[in-house]
Short mmCIF file of C-alpha atoms in Angstrom, two decimals:
data_model
loop_
_atom_site.label_atom_id
_atom_site.label_comp_id
_atom_site.label_asym_id
_atom_site.label_seq_id
_atom_site.Cartn_x
_atom_site.Cartn_y
_atom_site.Cartn_z
CA MET A 1 -11.73 0.47 13.88
CA ALA A 2 -15.14 -0.44 12.53
CA ASP A 3 -16.94 -3.55 13.68
CA SER A 4 -17.57 -4.53 10.04
CA VAL A 5 -14.85 -6.85 8.77
CA VAL A 6 -14.69 -9.44 6.02
CA SER A 7 -12.47 -12.47 5.63
CA LEU A 8 -9.39 -11.99 3.46
CA PRO A 9 -8.80 -15.53 2.18
CA PHE A 10 -6.58 -14.44 -0.71
CA VAL A 11 -3.28 -13.88 1.07
CA ASN A 12 -0.23 -15.10 -0.82
CA VAL A 13 2.19 -16.46 1.80
CA LEU A 14 5.75 -16.68 0.46
CA THR A 15 8.46 -18.44 2.47
CA PRO A 16 12.18 -18.02 1.71
CA THR A 17 14.35 -21.01 0.86
CA VAL A 18 16.92 -19.82 3.38
CA SER A 19 15.60 -17.78 6.30
CA ALA A 20 17.42 -14.70 7.58
CA GLY A 21 16.45 -15.82 11.08
CA GLU A 22 13.90 -13.02 11.32
CA THR A 23 10.53 -14.27 12.55
CA VAL A 24 8.57 -11.09 11.82
CA PRO A 25 6.69 -11.48 8.50
CA VAL A 26 6.37 -8.69 5.96
CA ALA A 27 2.77 -7.74 5.06
CA LEU A 28 2.38 -5.95 1.71
CA ILE A 29 -0.80 -3.86 1.26
CA HIS A 30 -1.61 -2.66 -2.26
CA GLY A 31 -3.07 0.66 -3.32
CA TRP A 32 -6.16 1.76 -5.17
CA ALA A 33 -6.95 0.05 -8.51
CA SER A 34 -3.92 -2.17 -7.98
CA GLY A 35 -3.25 -5.74 -6.91
CA SER A 36 -0.71 -8.26 -5.77
CA VAL A 37 1.07 -8.51 -9.14
CA TYR A 38 2.96 -5.23 -8.74
CA TRP A 39 4.54 -6.48 -5.51
CA GLU A 40 6.21 -9.44 -7.25
CA PRO A 41 9.62 -7.82 -8.00
CA LEU A 42 9.97 -6.54 -4.41
CA ALA A 43 8.71 -9.82 -2.92
CA LYS A 44 11.38 -11.70 -4.90
CA LYS A 45 14.13 -9.50 -3.45
CA LEU A 46 12.77 -9.86 0.08
CA LEU A 47 12.62 -13.63 -0.29
CA GLU A 48 16.23 -13.61 -1.46
CA ALA A 49 17.03 -11.67 1.72
CA GLY A 50 15.44 -14.46 3.79
CA ARG A 51 12.18 -12.70 4.67
CA THR A 52 8.73 -14.27 4.85
CA VAL A 53 6.29 -12.22 2.76
CA TRP A 54 2.51 -11.98 2.89
CA ILE A 55 0.80 -10.27 -0.05
CA PHE A 56 -2.77 -9.22 0.72
CA ASP A 57 -5.61 -8.71 -1.76
CA LEU A 58 -7.89 -6.08 -0.25
CA PRO A 59 -11.67 -6.76 -0.15
CA GLY A 60 -13.15 -7.11 -3.62
CA TYR A 61 -9.85 -6.92 -5.49
CA HIS A 62 -9.23 -10.63 -5.97
CA PRO A 63 -10.70 -11.91 -9.28
CA GLY A 64 -14.05 -13.59 -8.65
CA GLU A 65 -14.21 -12.60 -4.99
CA GLU A 66 -17.65 -11.67 -3.71
CA VAL A 67 -17.83 -9.08 -0.95
CA PRO A 68 -21.06 -8.93 1.11
CA PRO A 69 -23.21 -6.12 -0.30
CA ASP A 70 -23.56 -4.54 3.15
CA PHE A 71 -19.79 -4.33 3.73
CA PRO A 72 -18.80 -0.66 4.01
CA TRP A 73 -15.56 -0.26 2.03
CA THR A 74 -13.75 2.31 4.17
CA LEU A 75 -10.20 2.65 5.47
CA ASP A 76 -11.54 1.72 8.90
CA SER A 77 -13.34 -1.46 7.86
CA VAL A 78 -10.57 -2.59 5.51
CA ALA A 79 -7.91 -1.99 8.18
CA GLY A 80 -10.03 -4.08 10.55
CA SER A 81 -10.22 -6.85 7.96
CA VAL A 82 -6.45 -6.81 7.45
CA ALA A 83 -5.94 -6.86 11.23
CA ALA A 84 -8.16 -9.94 11.53
CA ALA A 85 -6.19 -11.66 8.76
CA ILE A 86 -2.90 -10.87 10.51
CA GLU A 87 -4.20 -12.23 13.82
CA ALA A 88 -5.31 -15.44 12.11
CA ARG A 89 -1.82 -16.03 10.72
CA SER A 90 0.60 -14.73 13.33
CA SER A 91 1.12 -14.76 17.08
CA GLY A 92 3.18 -11.57 16.91
CA PRO A 93 3.48 -8.29 15.03
CA VAL A 94 4.32 -7.79 11.35
CA HIS A 95 6.28 -5.31 9.29
CA LEU A 96 3.51 -3.41 7.48
CA VAL A 97 4.33 -2.06 4.02
CA GLY A 98 1.55 -0.07 2.33
CA HIS A 99 1.66 1.56 -1.08
CA SER A 100 -0.38 4.69 -1.82
CA MET A 101 -3.93 4.02 -0.53
CA GLY A 102 -2.50 0.87 1.11
CA GLY A 103 -0.43 3.26 3.21
CA SER A 104 -3.64 4.83 4.48
CA VAL A 105 -4.95 1.37 5.37
CA SER A 106 -1.67 0.61 7.13
CA LEU A 107 -1.67 3.86 9.12
CA THR A 108 -5.27 3.27 10.20
CA LEU A 109 -4.40 -0.24 11.36
CA ALA A 110 -1.23 0.84 13.15
CA ALA A 111 -3.08 3.58 15.05
CA ALA A 112 -5.87 1.27 16.20
CA ARG A 113 -3.97 -2.00 16.74
CA PRO A 114 -0.36 -1.10 17.65
CA GLU A 115 0.32 -4.58 19.05
CA LEU A 116 0.05 -5.99 15.51
CA VAL A 117 2.67 -3.67 14.00
CA ALA A 118 6.44 -3.96 14.45
CA THR A 119 7.20 -1.24 11.92
CA ILE A 120 5.29 0.59 9.21
CA THR A 121 6.52 1.68 5.79
CA LEU A 122 4.65 4.00 3.46
CA VAL A 123 5.62 3.59 -0.20
CA GLY A 124 4.82 6.52 -2.47
CA MET A 125 2.57 7.97 0.19
CA ALA A 126 2.30 10.51 2.98
CA PRO A 127 -0.96 11.46 4.73
CA VAL A 128 -1.28 14.91 3.19
CA PRO A 129 -3.96 16.49 0.95
CA GLN A 130 -4.42 14.73 -2.38
CA ASN A 131 -3.37 16.20 -5.71
CA GLN A 132 -6.41 18.19 -6.86
CA GLY A 133 -6.02 17.16 -10.48
CA PHE A 134 -6.08 13.50 -9.44
CA LYS A 135 -9.19 14.04 -7.31
CA LYS A 136 -10.96 15.87 -10.12
CA LEU A 137 -10.16 13.09 -12.61
CA LEU A 138 -11.40 10.36 -10.26
CA SER A 139 -14.54 12.30 -9.37
CA SER A 140 -15.47 12.63 -13.04
CA GLN A 141 -15.22 8.87 -13.48
CA LEU A 142 -17.26 8.18 -10.37
CA ASP A 143 -19.96 10.52 -11.63
CA GLN A 144 -20.21 8.72 -14.96
CA GLY A 145 -20.34 5.28 -13.31
CA PHE A 146 -17.37 3.61 -14.99
CA PHE A 147 -13.67 4.08 -15.71
CA ASP A 148 -13.14 4.64 -19.42
CA PRO A 149 -10.03 3.28 -21.20
CA GLU A 150 -8.60 6.75 -21.82
CA THR A 151 -8.66 7.60 -18.11
CA VAL A 152 -7.20 4.22 -17.14
CA ALA A 153 -4.33 4.78 -19.58
CA LYS A 154 -3.76 8.31 -18.22
CA LEU A 155 -3.64 7.07 -14.64
CA MET A 156 -1.36 4.16 -15.47
CA ASN A 157 1.02 6.50 -17.26
CA ALA A 158 1.13 8.82 -14.24
CA TRP A 159 1.82 5.88 -11.93
CA TYR A 160 4.28 3.86 -14.03
CA GLY A 161 5.49 5.91 -16.97
CA GLU A 162 5.98 3.99 -20.21
CA LEU A 163 4.94 0.33 -20.03
CA SER A 164 5.10 -2.51 -22.51
CA ALA A 165 1.76 -3.83 -23.72
CA ALA A 166 2.27 -6.99 -21.64
CA ASP A 167 3.03 -5.06 -18.45
CA MET A 168 0.12 -2.71 -19.07
CA ALA A 169 -2.22 -5.70 -19.32
CA ARG A 170 -0.85 -7.26 -16.13
CA LEU A 171 -0.65 -4.13 -14.01
CA SER A 172 -4.02 -2.62 -14.95
CA THR A 173 -6.03 -5.63 -13.72
CA GLY A 174 -6.91 -3.68 -10.57
CA PHE A 175 -9.37 -1.79 -12.73
CA ASP A 176 -11.18 -5.10 -13.33
CA ALA A 177 -12.55 -4.98 -9.78
CA PRO A 178 -16.32 -4.39 -9.63
CA PHE A 179 -17.20 -0.71 -9.97
CA PRO A 180 -18.75 -0.51 -6.46
CA ILE A 181 -15.38 -1.66 -5.05
CA LEU A 182 -13.40 0.71 -7.27
CA SER A 183 -15.64 3.66 -6.45
CA ALA A 184 -15.76 3.08 -2.68
CA SER A 185 -12.00 2.53 -2.49
CA ALA A 186 -11.43 5.62 -4.68
CA VAL A 187 -13.39 7.69 -2.17
CA ALA A 188 -11.27 6.18 0.63
CA ALA A 189 -8.10 7.02 -1.29
CA MET A 190 -9.19 10.59 -1.94
CA THR A 191 -10.42 11.17 1.62
CA GLY A 192 -7.34 9.72 3.31
CA VAL A 193 -6.83 9.01 6.98
CA GLU A 194 -8.52 10.93 9.77
CA PRO A 195 -6.34 13.85 10.93
CA SER A 196 -5.62 12.24 14.31
CA VAL A 197 -4.32 8.96 12.86
CA PRO A 198 -0.64 9.78 12.10
CA GLY A 199 -0.10 11.17 15.59
CA ARG A 200 -1.43 7.95 17.10
CA VAL A 201 1.08 5.76 15.24
CA HIS A 202 4.07 5.12 17.48
CA ALA A 203 5.76 2.29 15.59
CA PRO A 204 8.97 3.18 13.75
CA LEU A 205 7.91 4.60 10.39
CA LEU A 206 9.72 4.75 7.06
CA VAL A 207 8.64 6.61 3.91
CA ILE A 208 10.09 5.30 0.63
CA ALA A 209 9.61 7.78 -2.19
CA GLY A 210 10.66 8.05 -5.81
CA THR A 211 12.18 11.41 -6.62
CA ASP A 212 10.14 11.51 -9.85
CA ASP A 213 6.80 10.62 -8.25
CA ARG A 214 4.08 12.54 -10.11
CA VAL A 215 1.42 11.77 -7.47
CA ARG A 216 3.20 12.59 -4.20
CA PRO A 217 5.89 15.30 -4.46
CA MET A 218 9.05 14.88 -2.39
CA GLU A 219 8.33 18.14 -0.56
CA GLN A 220 5.22 16.56 0.97
CA MET A 221 7.15 13.46 2.00
CA ARG A 222 9.91 15.49 3.65
CA ALA A 223 7.45 17.70 5.53
CA PHE A 224 5.59 14.69 6.94
CA VAL A 225 8.78 12.93 8.04
CA ALA A 226 10.13 16.08 9.68
CA GLU A 227 7.16 16.16 12.07
CA SER A 228 8.45 13.23 14.18
CA GLN A 229 11.77 11.70 15.18
CA GLN A 230 10.11 8.29 14.76
CA ARG A 231 9.91 8.84 11.00
CA GLN A 232 12.56 8.32 8.33
CA LEU A 233 12.71 9.01 4.60
CA ARG A 234 14.48 7.05 1.87
CA ALA A 235 14.42 8.75 -1.53
CA ILE A 236 15.02 6.55 -4.57
CA PRO A 237 16.50 8.62 -7.43
CA GLY A 238 14.70 8.42 -10.75
CA ALA A 239 11.81 6.28 -9.48
CA GLY A 240 8.17 7.28 -9.75
CA HIS A 241 5.03 6.49 -7.79
CA ASN A 242 5.46 2.70 -7.94
CA VAL A 243 9.03 2.68 -6.67
CA HIS A 244 8.71 -0.93 -5.49
CA TRP A 245 8.01 -2.01 -9.08
CA GLU A 246 10.59 0.23 -10.73
CA GLN A 247 13.46 -0.17 -8.26
CA PRO A 248 12.76 -3.36 -6.25
CA GLU A 249 16.40 -3.95 -5.27
CA LYS A 250 16.85 -0.46 -3.82
CA CYS A 251 13.43 -0.64 -2.19
CA ALA A 252 14.27 -3.98 -0.56
CA ALA A 253 17.61 -2.64 0.67
CA ALA A 254 15.88 0.37 2.23
CA LEU A 255 13.35 -1.89 3.94
CA THR A 256 15.80 -4.43 5.33
CA GLY A 257 18.11 -1.70 6.57
CA PHE A 258 15.18 0.00 8.30
CA TRP A 259 14.00 -3.23 9.94
CA GLU A 260 17.46 -4.19 11.13
CA THR A 261 17.95 -0.84 12.89
CA SER A 262 14.39 -0.25 14.09
CA TRP A 263 13.14 -3.63 15.31
CA PRO A 264 13.33 -4.46 18.11
CA SER A 265 13.28 -0.78 18.98
CA PRO A 266 16.65 0.46 20.27
CA ALA A 267 16.80 0.54 24.08
#
C-alpha cells in the first residue's frame, strides 16, 4: 500500500453489554458519499449478538475534518490509513466489513496486510466493472464541479429506494463532504481495485447481496464468488444496494454465521 496515510481519529468504538466471548472486533467501512449513520441498524444487531463494533469514517468524511491537501485519496492510501487505525486499536486481526466502495478499500487492505484480517465481507459489492450508467452520471458531476440536488436524489433513490424526508436528510450527509474528497473518492469507486487484488486475498470471504440491488446485479456477485472456494454468497431477498440498512437482522445473522464457521479457519 501507499506510504501516504492519515490519522483516522473518528472511529466509533461500540462495546456490547454482554460479550459473546469473541475477541475479534468488527470493522465497518462505509462506501462512497456515505457515512457511519447507515451502519447504525446493523451495529445495533451485532451489539445484541455480543460483538464489539468499530465504525470508521474514511478520510474527509467526518464533519469538520481537515485532510492534508497533499493526501492522495486513493484506495491504496485509504486502505493504508485504515490499516494504521486498526493496528493502533488491536493486537490481532479484525472482521472487515466493507460496503460498496468500502469493499474495495477492504479488499485492498486484505491483499496488502493479511495479518490484520480474520475475515472479509463485501456488502453490495463485487470487484467487477462498474455500471456504465452510474459512471456516466458521476463523471458528469465531476466535470461540472459539484453534485446538484437532482443527481443526489437520483443516486439516493437507486441506493435506498423510497425514503422518508427525515431518513433522506440523515443518509445523504455523505454528500456534505468537501468536493475534493467526493470527487477523488468517486474516481476511486469508479476505478475499483487493481486486477491482481482479489486473487491476493486469502482470508475467508463473504458477499452479502440484496436480490433487488440496482447497482450490483446478482449475476456479477455469483460469478465472482464462483471463482474461489474461499468465497461465499448470502443473498437477501427483496433488499437493495444498502442491504445492511434495509435488512439489518438478516445481514447480522449472515455475518455471525459466517464468522462462527470461518474463524478460526477450519483445520
